[in-house]
Amino acid sequence: MMLNVLLLADESADWKIAGLRQINRIALAINEMCARDRAIQSVRLSICWRPEIARQRKSESGKHLTRLSIDIIELSEIANQRFDLVISTRVLLARKCQWKDLEKRSRASFVAGPLDPQWNDVWRECEKSWETARLEIDGCEYLLDGLHLNRCERRLLRGGGKSHDDGFVSRYLNRPISRAITRLLLRTPITPNAWTFLIILLPMIGFVFLSRGDYAGFLVGALLYHLHSILDGCDGEIARARYLDSDKGPGFDALGDLIALLLFALGLSMGLFRQGTDLPNLRWFYLSEGMLSALLLTLRLAPHTFDLLARGKAAVVSSEHNQRIRDSGGRFVGNRSTSFLFQSTKRDVAFFVFLVLAIIGLAPWILHLLFVFSLASFVLVLKGRSSWSVLREQTKVSSPDST
């Protein structure tokens, strides 16, 4: 099935929201919505500019449009054509908007209108239709003027978050800060992957401070890791705001998280080793505990990380990876307790707690908690993998194709 979409463009086509011109955002949004529908093979996007505005301009996002072909048409070419969707550059579409919702506004009375349509008449029909639609379609807003673009940008970033994957520290502290920083980053050409690699400097510097072995080193190091946890949300926010999602993005993000955790465990254990104590054997205990924590974290997270890097979106997604831990824990301590423990040990919560412990001078307890978390999650993942393997074997045996 091929769709025919008409886009009416005026000066609002150049309004920038979250780093994207409106004309590009609409094209990318329609392309993404249609890509999710297997019944839609391609979309012809016909752009009709207001007569007073130069018509030679084209969309700058063509390389990302896998389903769209773009044409510039004259106003006179609209007459007696049938369009599956009529939209204007004043319509703000969020990522969660669905094609089936847009179809509610897919018929406009002027598409089979007079042979010589007037721009104002065409525009008025579209405006009337979409001003009503914004009350019905979640994530859709009609921009009457350019005075409220900042408010729309904040709304767009709030709606593009991953609140279902966030811990409560990220939801109420980290995300508001990261969104404010993302708004500044969207005014620059930085890409999500470039930001991921840039902020890995923070854990590296934090490692140096932690390994000093004094109160100031533990405090500054824990603060830098908490800052990295905050800034780590910006890459995904940039990707979702600019439609820059990539197959490798989740893998790079997971690799950065793994490196940060390993540097934290090793740096903290080295710092406690150098701190000195009346019990010499305790120094070696700290060093061994940190190295074992790093090993357990690697064994637990590295397979999933490299799977994401190798196969991208085809890899096991994070929700399935975490579901193994949930299922295993539920069999031991119950689903409700497992859910609470899962939320309270998320990375954003953990680094916030580690910062609090560093402030009150309990650095050894940070390492103890990290070791307990690493060991418990590793055991649960092993149990989860075993259970999932048994379930897959049972499914193969019970399947008619297995014979």
CSV table of C-alpha atoms in Angstrom, one decimal:
chain,number,residue,atom,x,y,z
A,1,MET,CA,0.0,0.0,0.0
A,2,MET,CA,1.3,3.5,-0.9
A,3,LEU,CA,0.1,6.5,0.9
A,4,ASN,CA,-0.3,10.0,-0.5
A,5,VAL,CA,0.3,12.8,2.1
A,6,LEU,CA,0.0,16.5,1.6
A,7,LEU,CA,2.1,18.9,3.7
A,8,LEU,CA,1.2,22.6,3.7
A,9,ALA,CA,4.2,24.7,4.5
A,10,ASP,CA,4.5,28.3,5.7
A,11,GLU,CA,7.0,30.2,7.8
A,12,SER,CA,6.5,27.6,10.6
A,13,ALA,CA,8.4,25.1,8.5
A,14,ASP,CA,11.6,26.8,9.8
A,15,TRP,CA,10.6,26.9,13.5
A,16,LYS,CA,13.1,24.8,15.4
A,17,ILE,CA,12.0,22.6,18.3
A,18,ALA,CA,14.5,20.3,20.0
A,19,GLY,CA,17.1,20.9,17.3
A,20,LEU,CA,14.9,20.0,14.3
A,21,ARG,CA,13.0,22.2,11.8
A,22,GLN,CA,9.3,21.5,11.8
A,23,ILE,CA,9.3,20.4,8.2
A,24,ASN,CA,12.0,17.8,9.0
A,25,ARG,CA,10.3,16.7,12.2
A,26,ILE,CA,7.0,16.0,10.4
A,27,ALA,CA,8.7,14.1,7.6
A,28,LEU,CA,10.7,12.0,10.1
A,29,ALA,CA,7.6,11.3,12.3
A,30,ILE,CA,5.5,10.2,9.3
A,31,ASN,CA,8.4,8.0,8.1
A,32,GLU,CA,8.7,6.4,11.5
A,33,MET,CA,5.0,5.8,12.0
A,34,CYS,CA,4.7,4.2,8.6
A,35,ALA,CA,7.8,2.0,9.1
A,36,ARG,CA,6.0,0.4,12.1
A,37,ASP,CA,3.1,-0.6,9.8
A,38,ARG,CA,4.1,-3.5,7.5
A,39,ALA,CA,1.0,-2.8,5.4
A,40,ILE,CA,2.5,0.5,4.3
A,41,GLN,CA,5.2,0.1,1.6
A,42,SER,CA,5.9,3.7,0.8
A,43,VAL,CA,4.7,7.3,1.3
A,44,ARG,CA,4.6,10.1,-1.2
A,45,LEU,CA,5.0,13.4,0.7
A,46,SER,CA,3.9,16.3,-1.4
A,47,ILE,CA,5.0,19.7,0.0
A,48,CYS,CA,3.0,22.7,-1.0
A,49,TRP,CA,4.6,26.0,0.1
A,50,ARG,CA,2.7,29.2,0.8
A,51,PRO,CA,2.9,31.2,-2.5
A,52,GLU,CA,4.9,34.1,-0.9
A,53,ILE,CA,7.6,31.7,0.4
A,54,ALA,CA,10.4,30.3,-1.8
A,55,ARG,CA,9.5,26.8,-3.1
A,56,GLN,CA,12.9,25.6,-4.0
A,57,ARG,CA,13.7,24.5,-0.4
A,58,LYS,CA,13.7,20.8,0.4
A,59,SER,CA,13.8,18.7,3.5
A,60,GLU,CA,17.2,18.3,5.0
A,61,SER,CA,16.5,14.8,6.5
A,62,GLY,CA,16.3,12.8,3.3
A,63,LYS,CA,19.0,10.4,4.3
A,64,HIS,CA,16.9,9.2,7.2
A,65,LEU,CA,13.7,8.8,5.2
A,66,THR,CA,13.4,5.2,4.3
A,67,ARG,CA,9.7,5.1,3.4
A,68,LEU,CA,9.2,8.7,2.0
A,69,SER,CA,9.6,10.2,-1.4
A,70,ILE,CA,9.4,14.0,-1.3
A,71,ASP,CA,7.9,16.2,-4.0
A,72,ILE,CA,7.4,20.0,-4.2
A,73,ILE,CA,4.0,20.8,-5.8
A,74,GLU,CA,2.2,23.9,-6.8
A,75,LEU,CA,-1.1,24.9,-5.3
A,76,SER,CA,-2.9,24.3,-8.5
A,77,GLU,CA,-1.8,20.6,-8.5
A,78,ILE,CA,-3.9,20.0,-5.3
A,79,ALA,CA,-7.2,20.1,-7.1
A,80,ASN,CA,-9.0,16.8,-7.6
A,81,GLN,CA,-6.4,14.8,-5.8
A,82,ARG,CA,-7.0,12.4,-3.0
A,83,PHE,CA,-4.7,12.5,0.0
A,84,ASP,CA,-4.6,9.9,2.8
A,85,LEU,CA,-3.5,12.7,5.1
A,86,VAL,CA,-3.4,16.5,5.0
A,87,ILE,CA,-1.1,18.1,7.5
A,88,SER,CA,0.6,21.5,8.0
A,89,THR,CA,4.0,22.5,9.3
A,90,ARG,CA,2.3,24.0,12.4
A,91,VAL,CA,1.4,20.5,13.6
A,92,LEU,CA,3.8,19.2,16.3
A,93,LEU,CA,4.0,15.4,16.3
A,94,ALA,CA,5.5,13.5,19.2
A,95,ARG,CA,7.2,10.2,18.9
A,96,LYS,CA,4.4,8.3,20.5
A,97,CYS,CA,1.8,9.5,18.0
A,98,GLN,CA,0.4,6.6,15.9
A,99,TRP,CA,-0.6,6.5,12.2
A,100,LYS,CA,-4.0,5.2,13.1
A,101,ASP,CA,-4.6,8.3,15.2
A,102,LEU,CA,-3.6,10.6,12.3
A,103,GLU,CA,-6.1,8.8,10.1
A,104,LYS,CA,-8.8,10.4,12.1
A,105,ARG,CA,-7.9,13.6,10.3
A,106,SER,CA,-7.1,12.0,7.0
A,107,ARG,CA,-10.0,13.4,5.0
A,108,ALA,CA,-10.2,17.2,4.2
A,109,SER,CA,-13.1,18.7,2.2
A,110,PHE,CA,-10.9,20.6,-0.2
A,111,VAL,CA,-9.0,17.6,-1.7
A,112,ALA,CA,-11.6,17.3,-4.4
A,113,GLY,CA,-12.3,21.0,-4.5
A,114,PRO,CA,-12.3,23.7,-7.1
A,115,LEU,CA,-9.9,23.6,-10.1
A,116,ASP,CA,-8.2,26.8,-8.8
A,117,PRO,CA,-8.0,26.5,-5.0
A,118,GLN,CA,-7.1,29.5,-2.9
A,119,TRP,CA,-4.3,29.1,-0.4
A,120,ASN,CA,-6.2,30.7,2.5
A,121,ASP,CA,-9.1,28.4,1.9
A,122,VAL,CA,-6.9,25.3,1.8
A,123,TRP,CA,-5.0,26.4,4.9
A,124,ARG,CA,-8.2,27.3,6.8
A,125,GLU,CA,-9.6,23.8,6.2
A,126,CYS,CA,-6.5,22.1,7.4
A,127,GLU,CA,-6.2,24.5,10.5
A,128,LYS,CA,-9.8,23.8,11.5
A,129,SER,CA,-9.3,20.1,11.2
A,130,TRP,CA,-6.0,19.9,13.2
A,131,GLU,CA,-7.1,22.3,16.0
A,132,THR,CA,-9.9,19.8,16.7
A,133,ALA,CA,-7.6,16.8,16.3
A,134,ARG,CA,-5.2,18.0,19.0
A,135,LEU,CA,-7.9,17.4,21.6
A,136,GLU,CA,-8.2,13.8,20.3
A,137,ILE,CA,-4.7,12.7,19.4
A,138,ASP,CA,-2.2,12.1,22.2
A,139,GLY,CA,1.1,13.8,21.5
A,140,CYS,CA,-0.2,16.2,18.8
A,141,GLU,CA,-0.3,19.9,19.1
A,142,TYR,CA,-1.2,22.7,16.8
A,143,LEU,CA,1.2,25.7,16.9
A,144,LEU,CA,-0.7,28.9,16.5
A,145,ASP,CA,2.5,31.0,16.7
A,146,GLY,CA,6.2,30.8,17.5
A,147,LEU,CA,5.9,32.3,21.0
A,148,HIS,CA,5.5,29.0,22.8
A,149,LEU,CA,8.2,26.9,21.1
A,150,ASN,CA,10.2,26.6,24.4
A,151,ARG,CA,7.2,25.2,26.2
A,152,CYS,CA,6.6,22.8,23.3
A,153,GLU,CA,10.2,21.7,23.5
A,154,ARG,CA,10.0,21.0,27.2
A,155,ARG,CA,6.9,19.0,26.6
A,156,LEU,CA,8.5,17.0,23.8
A,157,LEU,CA,11.5,16.1,25.9
A,158,ARG,CA,9.3,15.0,28.8
A,159,GLY,CA,7.2,12.8,26.6
A,160,GLY,CA,10.3,11.3,25.0
A,161,GLY,CA,11.8,9.9,28.2
A,162,LYS,CA,12.1,6.3,29.4
A,163,SER,CA,10.4,6.6,32.7
A,164,HIS,CA,9.5,2.8,32.8
A,165,ASP,CA,13.3,2.0,32.9
A,166,ASP,CA,14.3,4.7,35.4
A,167,GLY,CA,14.8,4.3,39.1
A,168,PHE,CA,13.1,6.8,41.4
A,169,VAL,CA,16.3,8.9,41.7
A,170,SER,CA,16.5,9.3,38.0
A,171,ARG,CA,12.8,10.0,37.7
A,172,TYR,CA,12.7,12.8,40.2
A,173,LEU,CA,16.3,14.1,40.2
A,174,ASN,CA,18.4,13.0,37.3
A,175,ARG,CA,15.9,13.3,34.4
A,176,PRO,CA,14.9,16.9,35.2
A,177,ILE,CA,18.6,17.9,35.2
A,178,SER,CA,19.5,15.9,32.1
A,179,ARG,CA,16.6,17.3,30.1
A,180,ALA,CA,17.7,20.8,30.9
A,181,ILE,CA,21.2,20.0,29.7
A,182,THR,CA,19.8,18.2,26.6
A,183,ARG,CA,18.0,21.4,25.6
A,184,LEU,CA,21.3,23.1,25.5
A,185,LEU,CA,23.0,20.2,23.6
A,186,LEU,CA,20.2,20.2,21.0
A,187,ARG,CA,21.4,23.7,20.0
A,188,THR,CA,24.8,22.1,19.0
A,189,PRO,CA,25.6,19.5,16.3
A,190,ILE,CA,26.7,16.9,18.8
A,191,THR,CA,25.4,13.3,18.2
A,192,PRO,CA,24.2,10.8,20.8
A,193,ASN,CA,27.2,8.5,20.3
A,194,ALA,CA,29.7,11.4,20.5
A,195,TRP,CA,28.1,12.4,23.8
A,196,THR,CA,28.3,8.8,25.1
A,197,PHE,CA,32.1,8.7,24.4
A,198,LEU,CA,32.7,12.2,25.7
A,199,ILE,CA,31.2,11.7,29.2
A,200,ILE,CA,33.2,8.5,29.7
A,201,LEU,CA,35.9,10.9,30.8
A,202,LEU,CA,34.0,11.5,34.0
A,203,PRO,CA,34.4,7.9,35.3
A,204,MET,CA,38.1,8.0,34.3
A,205,ILE,CA,38.7,11.1,36.3
A,206,GLY,CA,36.6,9.7,39.1
A,207,PHE,CA,38.8,6.6,39.1
A,208,VAL,CA,41.9,8.7,39.8
A,209,PHE,CA,40.2,10.5,42.7
A,210,LEU,CA,38.8,7.3,44.2
A,211,SER,CA,42.2,5.6,44.1
A,212,ARG,CA,43.8,8.4,46.2
A,213,GLY,CA,42.4,6.8,49.3
A,214,ASP,CA,41.4,9.9,51.3
A,215,TYR,CA,38.0,11.5,52.2
A,216,ALA,CA,38.2,14.2,49.5
A,217,GLY,CA,39.1,11.6,46.9
A,218,PHE,CA,36.2,9.3,47.8
A,219,LEU,CA,33.8,12.3,47.9
A,220,VAL,CA,34.9,13.9,44.5
A,221,GLY,CA,35.0,10.4,42.9
A,222,ALA,CA,31.5,9.5,44.0
A,223,LEU,CA,30.3,12.9,42.9
A,224,LEU,CA,31.8,12.5,39.4
A,225,TYR,CA,30.2,9.0,39.0
A,226,HIS,CA,26.8,10.4,40.1
A,227,LEU,CA,27.2,13.2,37.6
A,228,HIS,CA,28.0,10.6,34.9
A,229,SER,CA,24.8,8.8,35.8
A,230,ILE,CA,22.9,12.1,35.3
A,231,LEU,CA,24.5,13.0,32.0
A,232,ASP,CA,24.2,9.5,30.7
A,233,GLY,CA,20.5,10.2,30.0
A,234,CYS,CA,21.3,12.9,27.5
A,235,ASP,CA,22.4,10.7,24.7
A,236,GLY,CA,19.0,8.9,24.5
A,237,GLU,CA,17.1,12.2,24.9
A,238,ILE,CA,19.1,13.7,22.0
A,239,ALA,CA,18.5,10.6,19.9
A,240,ARG,CA,14.7,10.5,20.5
A,241,ALA,CA,14.3,14.3,20.0
A,242,ARG,CA,16.2,14.3,16.7
A,243,TYR,CA,15.2,10.9,15.4
A,244,LEU,CA,18.8,9.7,15.5
A,245,ASP,CA,18.1,6.3,17.0
A,246,SER,CA,20.7,3.8,15.7
A,247,ASP,CA,21.4,0.1,16.0
A,248,LYS,CA,24.7,0.7,17.7
A,249,GLY,CA,23.5,3.4,20.1
A,250,PRO,CA,22.2,1.0,22.9
A,251,GLY,CA,25.4,-1.0,22.6
A,252,PHE,CA,27.6,2.0,23.0
A,253,ASP,CA,25.6,3.2,26.0
A,254,ALA,CA,25.8,-0.2,27.6
A,255,LEU,CA,29.5,-0.3,27.0
A,256,GLY,CA,30.0,3.1,28.7
A,257,ASP,CA,28.0,1.9,31.7
A,258,LEU,CA,30.0,-1.2,32.0
A,259,ILE,CA,33.3,0.7,31.8
A,260,ALA,CA,32.1,3.1,34.5
A,261,LEU,CA,31.1,0.3,36.9
A,262,LEU,CA,34.3,-1.5,36.5
A,263,LEU,CA,36.4,1.7,37.0
A,264,PHE,CA,34.3,2.5,40.1
A,265,ALA,CA,34.8,-0.9,41.7
A,266,LEU,CA,38.6,-1.0,40.9
A,267,GLY,CA,39.2,2.6,41.9
A,268,LEU,CA,37.3,2.3,45.2
A,269,SER,CA,39.1,-0.9,46.2
A,270,MET,CA,42.5,0.6,45.3
A,271,GLY,CA,41.7,3.7,47.3
A,272,LEU,CA,40.7,1.7,50.4
A,273,PHE,CA,43.9,-0.4,49.9
A,274,ARG,CA,46.0,2.7,50.0
A,275,GLN,CA,44.0,4.3,52.8
A,276,GLY,CA,45.9,2.3,55.4
A,277,THR,CA,44.4,0.5,58.5
A,278,ASP,CA,45.5,-1.0,61.7
A,279,LEU,CA,44.6,-4.4,60.2
A,280,PRO,CA,47.0,-5.0,57.3
A,281,ASN,CA,45.0,-8.0,56.1
A,282,LEU,CA,41.9,-5.8,55.7
A,283,ARG,CA,43.7,-3.8,53.0
A,284,TRP,CA,44.1,-6.9,50.9
A,285,PHE,CA,40.5,-7.8,51.6
A,286,TYR,CA,39.3,-4.5,50.2
A,287,LEU,CA,41.4,-5.0,47.1
A,288,SER,CA,40.2,-8.6,46.6
A,289,GLU,CA,36.6,-7.5,47.1
A,290,GLY,CA,36.8,-4.8,44.5
A,291,MET,CA,38.5,-7.1,41.9
A,292,LEU,CA,35.9,-9.8,42.5
A,293,SER,CA,33.1,-7.2,42.2
A,294,ALA,CA,34.5,-6.1,38.9
A,295,LEU,CA,34.8,-9.7,37.7
A,296,LEU,CA,31.2,-10.5,38.6
A,297,LEU,CA,29.9,-7.3,36.9
A,298,THR,CA,31.8,-8.2,33.8
A,299,LEU,CA,30.5,-11.8,33.7
A,300,ARG,CA,26.9,-10.4,34.2
A,301,LEU,CA,26.9,-7.4,31.9
A,302,ALA,CA,29.5,-8.1,29.2
A,303,PRO,CA,27.5,-10.8,27.2
A,304,HIS,CA,24.5,-8.5,27.0
A,305,THR,CA,26.7,-5.5,26.1
A,306,PHE,CA,28.5,-7.2,23.3
A,307,ASP,CA,25.3,-8.7,22.0
A,308,LEU,CA,23.9,-5.2,21.7
A,309,LEU,CA,27.0,-4.0,19.9
A,310,ALA,CA,27.0,-7.0,17.5
A,311,ARG,CA,23.3,-7.2,16.6
A,312,GLY,CA,21.8,-3.9,17.6
A,313,LYS,CA,18.0,-3.9,17.6
A,314,ALA,CA,18.0,-7.7,16.9
A,315,ALA,CA,19.7,-8.4,20.2
A,316,VAL,CA,18.0,-9.2,23.4
A,317,VAL,CA,16.6,-6.0,24.7
A,318,SER,CA,17.3,-4.6,28.1
A,319,SER,CA,13.8,-5.4,29.4
A,320,GLU,CA,14.2,-9.1,28.6
A,321,HIS,CA,17.7,-9.1,30.1
A,322,ASN,CA,16.3,-7.6,33.3
A,323,GLN,CA,13.3,-9.8,33.3
A,324,ARG,CA,15.6,-12.8,33.8
A,325,ILE,CA,16.7,-11.3,37.1
A,326,ARG,CA,13.1,-10.5,38.1
A,327,ASP,CA,11.9,-14.0,37.3
A,328,SER,CA,14.7,-15.6,39.2
A,329,GLY,CA,14.3,-13.4,42.2
A,330,GLY,CA,10.6,-13.9,42.3
A,331,ARG,CA,11.1,-17.6,42.8
A,332,PHE,CA,13.4,-16.9,45.9
A,333,VAL,CA,11.9,-14.0,47.7
A,334,GLY,CA,8.6,-13.3,45.9
A,335,ASN,CA,7.7,-11.0,43.1
A,336,ARG,CA,6.9,-8.0,45.2
A,337,SER,CA,10.2,-8.1,47.1
A,338,THR,CA,12.1,-8.6,43.9
A,339,SER,CA,10.5,-5.6,42.3
A,340,PHE,CA,11.4,-3.4,45.2
A,341,LEU,CA,15.0,-4.7,45.3
A,342,PHE,CA,15.2,-4.3,41.5
A,343,GLN,CA,14.1,-0.6,41.7
A,344,SER,CA,16.3,0.2,44.7
A,345,THR,CA,19.5,-1.2,43.1
A,346,LYS,CA,19.2,0.5,39.7
A,347,ARG,CA,22.3,2.4,38.7
A,348,ASP,CA,20.9,5.9,39.3
A,349,VAL,CA,19.8,4.9,42.8
A,350,ALA,CA,23.1,3.0,43.6
A,351,PHE,CA,25.4,5.9,42.7
A,352,PHE,CA,23.2,8.4,44.6
A,353,VAL,CA,23.4,6.1,47.7
A,354,PHE,CA,27.2,5.7,47.1
A,355,LEU,CA,27.5,9.5,47.1
A,356,VAL,CA,25.6,9.8,50.4
A,357,LEU,CA,27.8,7.2,52.0
A,358,ALA,CA,30.9,9.0,50.7
A,359,ILE,CA,29.7,12.2,52.3
A,360,ILE,CA,29.3,10.6,55.7
A,361,GLY,CA,32.7,8.9,55.5
A,362,LEU,CA,31.5,5.3,55.0
A,363,ALA,CA,33.5,4.4,51.8
A,364,PRO,CA,34.1,0.8,52.9
A,365,TRP,CA,30.4,0.2,53.0
A,366,ILE,CA,30.1,1.4,49.4
A,367,LEU,CA,32.4,-1.4,48.3
A,368,HIS,CA,30.5,-4.0,50.5
A,369,LEU,CA,27.2,-3.0,49.0
A,370,LEU,CA,28.6,-3.1,45.5
A,371,PHE,CA,30.0,-6.6,46.1
A,372,VAL,CA,26.7,-7.9,47.5
A,373,PHE,CA,24.8,-6.4,44.6
A,374,SER,CA,27.2,-7.8,42.0
A,375,LEU,CA,27.1,-11.3,43.6
A,376,ALA,CA,23.3,-11.4,44.0
A,377,SER,CA,22.6,-10.1,40.5
A,378,PHE,CA,25.1,-12.5,38.9
A,379,VAL,CA,23.5,-15.5,40.7
A,380,LEU,CA,20.0,-14.5,39.7
A,381,VAL,CA,21.1,-14.0,36.1
A,382,LEU,CA,22.6,-17.5,36.0
A,383,LYS,CA,19.4,-18.9,37.5
A,384,GLY,CA,17.4,-16.9,34.9
A,385,ARG,CA,19.4,-18.1,32.0
A,386,SER,CA,19.0,-21.7,33.2
A,387,SER,CA,15.3,-21.3,33.5
A,388,TRP,CA,14.9,-19.7,30.1
A,389,SER,CA,17.0,-22.5,28.5
A,390,VAL,CA,14.8,-25.1,30.0
A,391,LEU,CA,11.7,-23.2,28.9
A,392,ARG,CA,13.0,-23.0,25.3
A,393,GLU,CA,13.8,-26.7,25.3
A,394,GLN,CA,10.3,-27.5,26.5
A,395,THR,CA,8.8,-25.2,23.8
A,396,LYS,CA,10.8,-27.0,21.1
A,397,VAL,CA,9.7,-30.4,22.3
A,398,SER,CA,6.0,-29.4,22.5
A,399,SER,CA,6.2,-27.7,19.1
A,400,PRO,CA,4.7,-29.6,16.1
A,401,ASP,CA,7.7,-28.6,14.0
A,402,SER,CA,10.2,-30.2,16.4
A,403,THR,CA,9.2,-33.6,15.1
